[in-house]
Amino acid sequence: ILQLIFLCCNNNNNDIIFSSACRVISEMIDFMSSDLTPFIDDISYFLLHNISHSDSLTTLDKLFYQCDKPPSSFNEIVCLFSSLIQNSTNIQAQQIISCLSSLLPQLNDSAEKLIIDLFPILNNLLNNRIALHGKILDFFGLVAKTVPNLIKNELNNLINLG
């Protein structure tokens, strides 16, 4: 089914078809996420290559949150999100932060530096975009819960909100 979805979307540059494909993938995630785990790389690749479509980030977030393992391109995905978030709309930035939050529990040692590299970007957004305060603070809270040493080691570099 997934190959058919990918093929259909690649052969048609149509927003309605892509939205429908994301809905099908989303339903599959809801009802058979453990069965999709072996295909997380293929699904991630497909959605990331269509990242400009509004449904991509929402579907990616759900995929990352519900699958048992991270995509093998974990580091590349975090790097992509780091570059995208700086020029994104507030809605896109919230979706990107949500995707990153969904990936955090699956964080590996090599990706910890990537998360630390995100802190200045998120601090900048925190200073300049009031609409993102809640989402960014939630992300920092999740980092503190998931990998407390990252926050502890970076406290001096984090923004003083007081």
Short mmCIF file of N, CA and C in Angstrom, two decimals:
data_model
loop_
_atom_site.label_atom_id
_atom_site.label_comp_id
_atom_site.label_asym_id
_atom_site.label_seq_id
_atom_site.Cartn_x
_atom_site.Cartn_y
_atom_site.Cartn_z
N ILE A 1 0.83 -1.20 0.00
CA ILE A 1 0.00 0.00 0.00
C ILE A 1 0.87 1.25 0.00
N LEU A 2 1.92 1.23 0.82
CA LEU A 2 2.77 2.42 0.90
C LEU A 2 3.42 2.75 -0.45
N GLN A 3 3.91 1.73 -1.14
CA GLN A 3 4.52 1.97 -2.44
C GLN A 3 3.53 2.57 -3.42
N LEU A 4 2.30 2.13 -3.36
CA LEU A 4 1.24 2.68 -4.21
C LEU A 4 0.99 4.15 -3.87
N ILE A 5 0.95 4.46 -2.59
CA ILE A 5 0.75 5.85 -2.16
C ILE A 5 1.90 6.72 -2.66
N PHE A 6 3.12 6.25 -2.47
CA PHE A 6 4.29 7.03 -2.89
C PHE A 6 4.27 7.25 -4.40
N LEU A 7 3.98 6.19 -5.13
CA LEU A 7 3.94 6.26 -6.59
C LEU A 7 2.87 7.22 -7.06
N CYS A 8 1.70 7.11 -6.48
CA CYS A 8 0.58 7.97 -6.86
C CYS A 8 0.91 9.44 -6.63
N CYS A 9 1.52 9.74 -5.51
CA CYS A 9 1.86 11.13 -5.19
C CYS A 9 3.01 11.64 -6.05
N ASN A 10 3.95 10.79 -6.35
CA ASN A 10 5.08 11.21 -7.18
C ASN A 10 4.67 11.46 -8.62
N ASN A 11 3.63 10.76 -9.06
CA ASN A 11 3.17 10.93 -10.44
C ASN A 11 2.16 12.06 -10.59
N ASN A 12 1.67 12.57 -9.50
CA ASN A 12 0.68 13.65 -9.53
C ASN A 12 1.12 14.75 -8.58
N ASN A 13 1.33 15.91 -9.11
CA ASN A 13 1.68 17.05 -8.27
C ASN A 13 0.38 17.74 -7.86
N ASN A 14 -0.37 17.07 -7.00
CA ASN A 14 -1.71 17.52 -6.68
C ASN A 14 -1.86 17.56 -5.16
N ASP A 15 -2.21 18.73 -4.63
CA ASP A 15 -2.35 18.89 -3.18
C ASP A 15 -3.44 18.01 -2.59
N ILE A 16 -4.51 17.82 -3.30
CA ILE A 16 -5.62 17.01 -2.80
C ILE A 16 -5.18 15.55 -2.67
N ILE A 17 -4.47 15.06 -3.66
CA ILE A 17 -3.98 13.68 -3.62
C ILE A 17 -2.97 13.52 -2.48
N PHE A 18 -2.09 14.50 -2.32
CA PHE A 18 -1.11 14.41 -1.24
C PHE A 18 -1.79 14.45 0.13
N SER A 19 -2.76 15.31 0.29
CA SER A 19 -3.51 15.37 1.56
C SER A 19 -4.19 14.04 1.85
N SER A 20 -4.76 13.44 0.82
CA SER A 20 -5.40 12.13 0.99
C SER A 20 -4.38 11.07 1.36
N ALA A 21 -3.22 11.12 0.75
CA ALA A 21 -2.16 10.17 1.07
C ALA A 21 -1.73 10.33 2.53
N CYS A 22 -1.61 11.55 2.99
CA CYS A 22 -1.25 11.80 4.39
C CYS A 22 -2.34 11.29 5.33
N ARG A 23 -3.58 11.42 4.94
CA ARG A 23 -4.68 10.89 5.76
C ARG A 23 -4.60 9.38 5.86
N VAL A 24 -4.31 8.72 4.74
CA VAL A 24 -4.19 7.25 4.74
C VAL A 24 -3.01 6.84 5.63
N ILE A 25 -1.88 7.50 5.49
CA ILE A 25 -0.72 7.18 6.33
C ILE A 25 -1.05 7.42 7.80
N SER A 26 -1.72 8.50 8.07
CA SER A 26 -2.12 8.83 9.44
C SER A 26 -3.03 7.75 10.04
N GLU A 27 -3.96 7.28 9.25
CA GLU A 27 -4.85 6.20 9.70
C GLU A 27 -4.06 4.92 9.94
N MET A 28 -3.11 4.66 9.08
CA MET A 28 -2.27 3.48 9.25
C MET A 28 -1.46 3.59 10.55
N ILE A 29 -0.97 4.78 10.83
CA ILE A 29 -0.22 5.00 12.07
C ILE A 29 -1.13 4.75 13.27
N ASP A 30 -2.35 5.25 13.19
CA ASP A 30 -3.30 5.07 14.30
C ASP A 30 -3.59 3.60 14.59
N PHE A 31 -3.76 2.83 13.55
CA PHE A 31 -4.25 1.47 13.74
C PHE A 31 -3.20 0.37 13.61
N MET A 32 -2.01 0.74 13.14
CA MET A 32 -0.99 -0.30 12.98
C MET A 32 0.42 0.28 13.05
N SER A 33 0.65 1.14 14.03
CA SER A 33 1.95 1.82 14.12
C SER A 33 3.11 0.84 14.27
N SER A 34 2.93 -0.23 15.06
CA SER A 34 4.05 -1.18 15.22
C SER A 34 4.36 -1.89 13.91
N ASP A 35 3.35 -2.11 13.07
CA ASP A 35 3.58 -2.73 11.77
C ASP A 35 4.29 -1.78 10.81
N LEU A 36 4.18 -0.48 11.07
CA LEU A 36 4.82 0.52 10.19
C LEU A 36 6.26 0.79 10.58
N THR A 37 6.66 0.40 11.77
CA THR A 37 8.02 0.69 12.24
C THR A 37 9.10 0.29 11.23
N PRO A 38 9.00 -0.87 10.60
CA PRO A 38 10.04 -1.21 9.61
C PRO A 38 10.07 -0.26 8.39
N PHE A 39 8.99 0.50 8.21
CA PHE A 39 8.89 1.39 7.05
C PHE A 39 9.07 2.86 7.42
N ILE A 40 9.50 3.12 8.65
CA ILE A 40 9.63 4.51 9.10
C ILE A 40 10.57 5.32 8.21
N ASP A 41 11.64 4.69 7.72
CA ASP A 41 12.57 5.42 6.86
C ASP A 41 11.92 5.80 5.54
N ASP A 42 11.18 4.89 4.94
CA ASP A 42 10.51 5.17 3.66
C ASP A 42 9.45 6.26 3.82
N ILE A 43 8.67 6.14 4.88
CA ILE A 43 7.60 7.12 5.11
C ILE A 43 8.21 8.49 5.42
N SER A 44 9.23 8.51 6.26
CA SER A 44 9.90 9.77 6.60
C SER A 44 10.47 10.43 5.36
N TYR A 45 11.14 9.64 4.55
CA TYR A 45 11.74 10.15 3.32
C TYR A 45 10.66 10.78 2.43
N PHE A 46 9.59 10.07 2.25
CA PHE A 46 8.48 10.56 1.42
C PHE A 46 7.93 11.88 1.96
N LEU A 47 7.67 11.94 3.24
CA LEU A 47 7.08 13.15 3.83
C LEU A 47 8.08 14.31 3.85
N LEU A 48 9.33 14.02 4.14
CA LEU A 48 10.34 15.08 4.17
C LEU A 48 10.59 15.67 2.78
N HIS A 49 10.43 14.85 1.76
CA HIS A 49 10.61 15.37 0.40
C HIS A 49 9.39 16.13 -0.10
N ASN A 50 8.36 16.14 0.71
CA ASN A 50 7.16 16.93 0.41
C ASN A 50 6.86 17.86 1.58
N ILE A 51 7.92 18.33 2.22
CA ILE A 51 7.80 19.09 3.47
C ILE A 51 7.05 20.41 3.27
N SER A 52 7.03 20.92 2.06
CA SER A 52 6.33 22.19 1.83
C SER A 52 4.81 22.03 1.92
N HIS A 53 4.34 20.81 1.83
CA HIS A 53 2.91 20.56 1.95
C HIS A 53 2.51 20.60 3.42
N SER A 54 1.43 21.25 3.72
CA SER A 54 1.03 21.48 5.11
C SER A 54 0.78 20.20 5.91
N ASP A 55 0.38 19.12 5.26
CA ASP A 55 0.09 17.88 5.98
C ASP A 55 1.34 17.06 6.31
N SER A 56 2.46 17.38 5.70
CA SER A 56 3.68 16.60 5.91
C SER A 56 4.14 16.62 7.37
N LEU A 57 4.24 17.81 7.94
CA LEU A 57 4.75 17.92 9.31
C LEU A 57 3.82 17.26 10.32
N THR A 58 2.53 17.42 10.13
CA THR A 58 1.57 16.81 11.05
C THR A 58 1.69 15.28 11.00
N THR A 59 1.82 14.74 9.80
CA THR A 59 1.92 13.29 9.64
C THR A 59 3.26 12.79 10.18
N LEU A 60 4.34 13.55 9.93
CA LEU A 60 5.65 13.18 10.47
C LEU A 60 5.63 13.16 11.99
N ASP A 61 5.01 14.16 12.58
CA ASP A 61 4.93 14.23 14.03
C ASP A 61 4.24 12.99 14.60
N LYS A 62 3.14 12.63 14.00
CA LYS A 62 2.41 11.44 14.45
C LYS A 62 3.25 10.18 14.27
N LEU A 63 3.95 10.08 13.15
CA LEU A 63 4.81 8.94 12.87
C LEU A 63 5.91 8.83 13.92
N PHE A 64 6.60 9.94 14.17
CA PHE A 64 7.70 9.93 15.13
C PHE A 64 7.20 9.62 16.54
N TYR A 65 6.04 10.11 16.87
CA TYR A 65 5.49 9.93 18.21
C TYR A 65 5.07 8.48 18.47
N GLN A 66 4.52 7.85 17.45
CA GLN A 66 3.91 6.54 17.68
C GLN A 66 4.76 5.34 17.28
N CYS A 67 5.79 5.55 16.49
CA CYS A 67 6.61 4.40 16.09
C CYS A 67 7.64 4.06 17.16
N ASP A 68 8.04 2.81 17.17
CA ASP A 68 8.90 2.28 18.22
C ASP A 68 10.38 2.65 18.07
N LYS A 69 10.77 3.08 16.91
CA LYS A 69 12.18 3.41 16.70
C LYS A 69 12.28 4.68 15.86
N PRO A 70 13.39 5.37 15.98
CA PRO A 70 13.56 6.59 15.18
C PRO A 70 13.96 6.23 13.75
N PRO A 71 13.78 7.14 12.84
CA PRO A 71 14.28 6.90 11.49
C PRO A 71 15.81 6.86 11.50
N SER A 72 16.38 6.12 10.58
CA SER A 72 17.84 6.02 10.54
C SER A 72 18.49 7.36 10.18
N SER A 73 17.73 8.23 9.55
CA SER A 73 18.25 9.56 9.19
C SER A 73 17.94 10.59 10.28
N PHE A 74 17.87 10.13 11.52
CA PHE A 74 17.55 10.97 12.68
C PHE A 74 18.35 12.27 12.68
N ASN A 75 19.66 12.17 12.58
CA ASN A 75 20.53 13.35 12.65
C ASN A 75 20.24 14.31 11.50
N GLU A 76 20.05 13.78 10.30
CA GLU A 76 19.76 14.62 9.15
C GLU A 76 18.42 15.32 9.30
N ILE A 77 17.46 14.63 9.89
CA ILE A 77 16.14 15.22 10.09
C ILE A 77 16.23 16.38 11.08
N VAL A 78 16.97 16.19 12.17
CA VAL A 78 17.13 17.27 13.15
C VAL A 78 17.83 18.46 12.50
N CYS A 79 18.84 18.21 11.69
CA CYS A 79 19.54 19.29 10.98
C CYS A 79 18.60 20.02 10.02
N LEU A 80 17.80 19.27 9.29
CA LEU A 80 16.83 19.87 8.38
C LEU A 80 15.85 20.75 9.14
N PHE A 81 15.32 20.23 10.24
CA PHE A 81 14.38 21.01 11.05
C PHE A 81 15.05 22.27 11.60
N SER A 82 16.32 22.16 11.99
CA SER A 82 17.05 23.33 12.50
C SER A 82 17.13 24.43 11.46
N SER A 83 17.34 24.04 10.22
CA SER A 83 17.44 25.06 9.17
C SER A 83 16.06 25.59 8.76
N LEU A 84 15.07 24.72 8.76
CA LEU A 84 13.72 25.15 8.35
C LEU A 84 13.05 26.07 9.35
N ILE A 85 13.27 25.82 10.62
CA ILE A 85 12.52 26.53 11.66
C ILE A 85 12.80 28.03 11.67
N GLN A 86 13.99 28.41 11.27
CA GLN A 86 14.36 29.82 11.34
C GLN A 86 13.57 30.71 10.38
N ASN A 87 13.15 30.15 9.26
CA ASN A 87 12.41 30.94 8.27
C ASN A 87 10.98 30.47 8.11
N SER A 88 10.47 29.81 9.11
CA SER A 88 9.13 29.25 9.01
C SER A 88 8.09 30.21 9.59
N THR A 89 6.85 29.95 9.25
CA THR A 89 5.76 30.68 9.88
C THR A 89 5.63 30.16 11.32
N ASN A 90 4.84 30.84 12.13
CA ASN A 90 4.64 30.38 13.50
C ASN A 90 4.00 28.99 13.54
N ILE A 91 3.05 28.75 12.66
CA ILE A 91 2.38 27.44 12.62
C ILE A 91 3.38 26.36 12.22
N GLN A 92 4.18 26.62 11.20
CA GLN A 92 5.19 25.65 10.79
C GLN A 92 6.22 25.41 11.90
N ALA A 93 6.63 26.49 12.57
CA ALA A 93 7.60 26.37 13.65
C ALA A 93 7.02 25.51 14.78
N GLN A 94 5.76 25.71 15.12
CA GLN A 94 5.12 24.89 16.15
C GLN A 94 5.09 23.42 15.74
N GLN A 95 4.82 23.17 14.46
CA GLN A 95 4.80 21.78 13.97
C GLN A 95 6.20 21.17 14.00
N ILE A 96 7.20 21.94 13.64
CA ILE A 96 8.58 21.45 13.66
C ILE A 96 9.00 21.14 15.10
N ILE A 97 8.69 22.03 16.02
CA ILE A 97 9.03 21.80 17.43
C ILE A 97 8.30 20.56 17.94
N SER A 98 7.07 20.38 17.51
CA SER A 98 6.32 19.18 17.91
C SER A 98 6.99 17.92 17.36
N CYS A 99 7.43 17.95 16.12
CA CYS A 99 8.16 16.81 15.54
C CYS A 99 9.43 16.53 16.33
N LEU A 100 10.17 17.58 16.66
CA LEU A 100 11.39 17.40 17.44
C LEU A 100 11.07 16.81 18.82
N SER A 101 9.98 17.26 19.41
CA SER A 101 9.56 16.73 20.71
C SER A 101 9.22 15.25 20.60
N SER A 102 8.61 14.87 19.50
CA SER A 102 8.26 13.46 19.30
C SER A 102 9.49 12.59 19.08
N LEU A 103 10.55 13.19 18.56
CA LEU A 103 11.80 12.45 18.36
C LEU A 103 12.65 12.34 19.62
N LEU A 104 12.46 13.27 20.56
CA LEU A 104 13.32 13.32 21.75
C LEU A 104 13.43 12.02 22.53
N PRO A 105 12.33 11.31 22.79
CA PRO A 105 12.46 10.07 23.56
C PRO A 105 13.35 9.02 22.89
N GLN A 106 13.58 9.19 21.59
CA GLN A 106 14.39 8.23 20.85
C GLN A 106 15.80 8.76 20.59
N LEU A 107 16.15 9.80 21.30
CA LEU A 107 17.43 10.48 21.13
C LEU A 107 18.60 9.53 21.39
N ASN A 108 19.57 9.57 20.50
CA ASN A 108 20.79 8.79 20.72
C ASN A 108 21.93 9.74 21.08
N ASP A 109 23.02 9.19 21.54
CA ASP A 109 24.14 10.01 22.01
C ASP A 109 24.67 10.97 20.96
N SER A 110 24.73 10.52 19.71
CA SER A 110 25.27 11.37 18.66
C SER A 110 24.34 12.53 18.34
N ALA A 111 23.07 12.39 18.64
CA ALA A 111 22.11 13.45 18.34
C ALA A 111 22.02 14.49 19.45
N GLU A 112 22.59 14.20 20.62
CA GLU A 112 22.51 15.15 21.72
C GLU A 112 23.12 16.50 21.34
N LYS A 113 24.23 16.47 20.61
CA LYS A 113 24.87 17.73 20.19
C LYS A 113 23.94 18.50 19.26
N LEU A 114 23.21 17.79 18.41
CA LEU A 114 22.28 18.47 17.52
C LEU A 114 21.19 19.20 18.31
N ILE A 115 20.74 18.58 19.39
CA ILE A 115 19.72 19.22 20.22
C ILE A 115 20.32 20.45 20.91
N ILE A 116 21.55 20.32 21.40
CA ILE A 116 22.23 21.47 22.01
C ILE A 116 22.38 22.60 20.99
N ASP A 117 22.69 22.24 19.75
CA ASP A 117 22.81 23.24 18.68
C ASP A 117 21.49 23.94 18.39
N LEU A 118 20.40 23.29 18.73
CA LEU A 118 19.07 23.89 18.55
C LEU A 118 18.78 24.98 19.58
N PHE A 119 19.38 24.89 20.75
CA PHE A 119 19.07 25.82 21.84
C PHE A 119 19.20 27.29 21.44
N PRO A 120 20.31 27.72 20.80
CA PRO A 120 20.39 29.13 20.42
C PRO A 120 19.31 29.54 19.41
N ILE A 121 18.97 28.63 18.52
CA ILE A 121 17.91 28.92 17.53
C ILE A 121 16.59 29.09 18.25
N LEU A 122 16.30 28.18 19.18
CA LEU A 122 15.05 28.27 19.93
C LEU A 122 15.04 29.49 20.84
N ASN A 123 16.18 29.83 21.43
CA ASN A 123 16.26 31.04 22.25
C ASN A 123 15.98 32.28 21.42
N ASN A 124 16.51 32.30 20.21
CA ASN A 124 16.26 33.43 19.31
C ASN A 124 14.76 33.53 19.00
N LEU A 125 14.15 32.41 18.70
CA LEU A 125 12.71 32.40 18.44
C LEU A 125 11.93 32.82 19.68
N LEU A 126 12.40 32.39 20.83
CA LEU A 126 11.75 32.73 22.10
C LEU A 126 11.79 34.25 22.32
N ASN A 127 12.88 34.87 21.93
CA ASN A 127 13.02 36.33 22.08
C ASN A 127 12.20 37.11 21.06
N ASN A 128 11.98 36.50 19.90
CA ASN A 128 11.38 37.26 18.80
C ASN A 128 9.97 36.86 18.40
N ARG A 129 9.48 35.74 18.89
CA ARG A 129 8.15 35.29 18.49
C ARG A 129 7.34 34.85 19.71
N ILE A 130 6.54 35.75 20.19
CA ILE A 130 5.74 35.49 21.39
C ILE A 130 4.83 34.28 21.20
N ALA A 131 4.33 34.09 20.01
CA ALA A 131 3.39 32.98 19.74
C ALA A 131 4.03 31.61 19.96
N LEU A 132 5.35 31.55 19.97
CA LEU A 132 6.04 30.26 20.12
C LEU A 132 6.49 29.98 21.55
N HIS A 133 6.29 30.92 22.46
CA HIS A 133 6.79 30.75 23.83
C HIS A 133 6.35 29.42 24.45
N GLY A 134 5.08 29.12 24.42
CA GLY A 134 4.56 27.90 25.05
C GLY A 134 5.18 26.65 24.47
N LYS A 135 5.23 26.57 23.16
CA LYS A 135 5.75 25.37 22.49
C LYS A 135 7.24 25.19 22.77
N ILE A 136 7.99 26.30 22.75
CA ILE A 136 9.43 26.21 23.01
C ILE A 136 9.70 25.83 24.46
N LEU A 137 8.97 26.42 25.39
CA LEU A 137 9.16 26.08 26.79
C LEU A 137 8.76 24.63 27.06
N ASP A 138 7.71 24.16 26.38
CA ASP A 138 7.34 22.74 26.49
C ASP A 138 8.48 21.85 26.00
N PHE A 139 9.12 22.27 24.90
CA PHE A 139 10.24 21.50 24.35
C PHE A 139 11.39 21.45 25.36
N PHE A 140 11.75 22.62 25.94
CA PHE A 140 12.81 22.64 26.94
C PHE A 140 12.45 21.75 28.13
N GLY A 141 11.19 21.76 28.52
CA GLY A 141 10.74 20.90 29.62
C GLY A 141 10.88 19.44 29.28
N LEU A 142 10.55 19.08 28.04
CA LEU A 142 10.69 17.69 27.61
C LEU A 142 12.16 17.28 27.55
N VAL A 143 13.02 18.20 27.11
CA VAL A 143 14.46 17.91 27.10
C VAL A 143 14.93 17.67 28.54
N ALA A 144 14.47 18.52 29.47
CA ALA A 144 14.87 18.37 30.88
C ALA A 144 14.41 17.02 31.43
N LYS A 145 13.25 16.58 31.00
CA LYS A 145 12.71 15.29 31.48
C LYS A 145 13.42 14.11 30.81
N THR A 146 13.68 14.23 29.52
CA THR A 146 14.23 13.12 28.74
C THR A 146 15.74 12.97 28.92
N VAL A 147 16.45 14.06 28.79
CA VAL A 147 17.91 14.07 28.93
C VAL A 147 18.32 15.25 29.81
N PRO A 148 18.12 15.12 31.12
CA PRO A 148 18.34 16.25 32.04
C PRO A 148 19.75 16.84 31.97
N ASN A 149 20.73 16.02 31.65
CA ASN A 149 22.10 16.55 31.59
C ASN A 149 22.26 17.60 30.50
N LEU A 150 21.50 17.49 29.41
CA LEU A 150 21.60 18.48 28.35
C LEU A 150 21.20 19.86 28.86
N ILE A 151 20.08 19.90 29.56
CA ILE A 151 19.61 21.18 30.09
C ILE A 151 20.55 21.67 31.18
N LYS A 152 20.96 20.78 32.07
CA LYS A 152 21.84 21.16 33.18
C LYS A 152 23.13 21.76 32.65
N ASN A 153 23.70 21.14 31.62
CA ASN A 153 24.96 21.62 31.06
C ASN A 153 24.80 22.92 30.28
N GLU A 154 23.58 23.21 29.84
CA GLU A 154 23.35 24.38 29.00
C GLU A 154 22.60 25.50 29.70
N LEU A 155 22.36 25.37 31.02
CA LEU A 155 21.57 26.36 31.73
C LEU A 155 22.09 27.79 31.55
N ASN A 156 23.39 27.94 31.57
CA ASN A 156 23.97 29.28 31.42
C ASN A 156 23.71 29.88 30.05
N ASN A 157 23.51 29.02 29.07
CA ASN A 157 23.29 29.51 27.71
C ASN A 157 21.82 29.72 27.39
N LEU A 158 20.94 29.19 28.23
CA LEU A 158 19.52 29.36 27.99
C LEU A 158 19.08 30.75 28.43
N ILE A 159 18.04 31.22 27.83
CA ILE A 159 17.54 32.56 28.08
C ILE A 159 17.05 32.70 29.53
N ASN A 160 17.26 33.85 30.10
CA ASN A 160 16.72 34.16 31.42
C ASN A 160 15.36 34.82 31.23
N LEU A 161 14.32 34.08 31.56
CA LEU A 161 12.96 34.58 31.36
C LEU A 161 12.47 35.44 32.53
N GLY A 162 13.23 35.47 33.63
CA GLY A 162 12.80 36.22 34.81
C GLY A 162 12.98 37.66 34.59
#
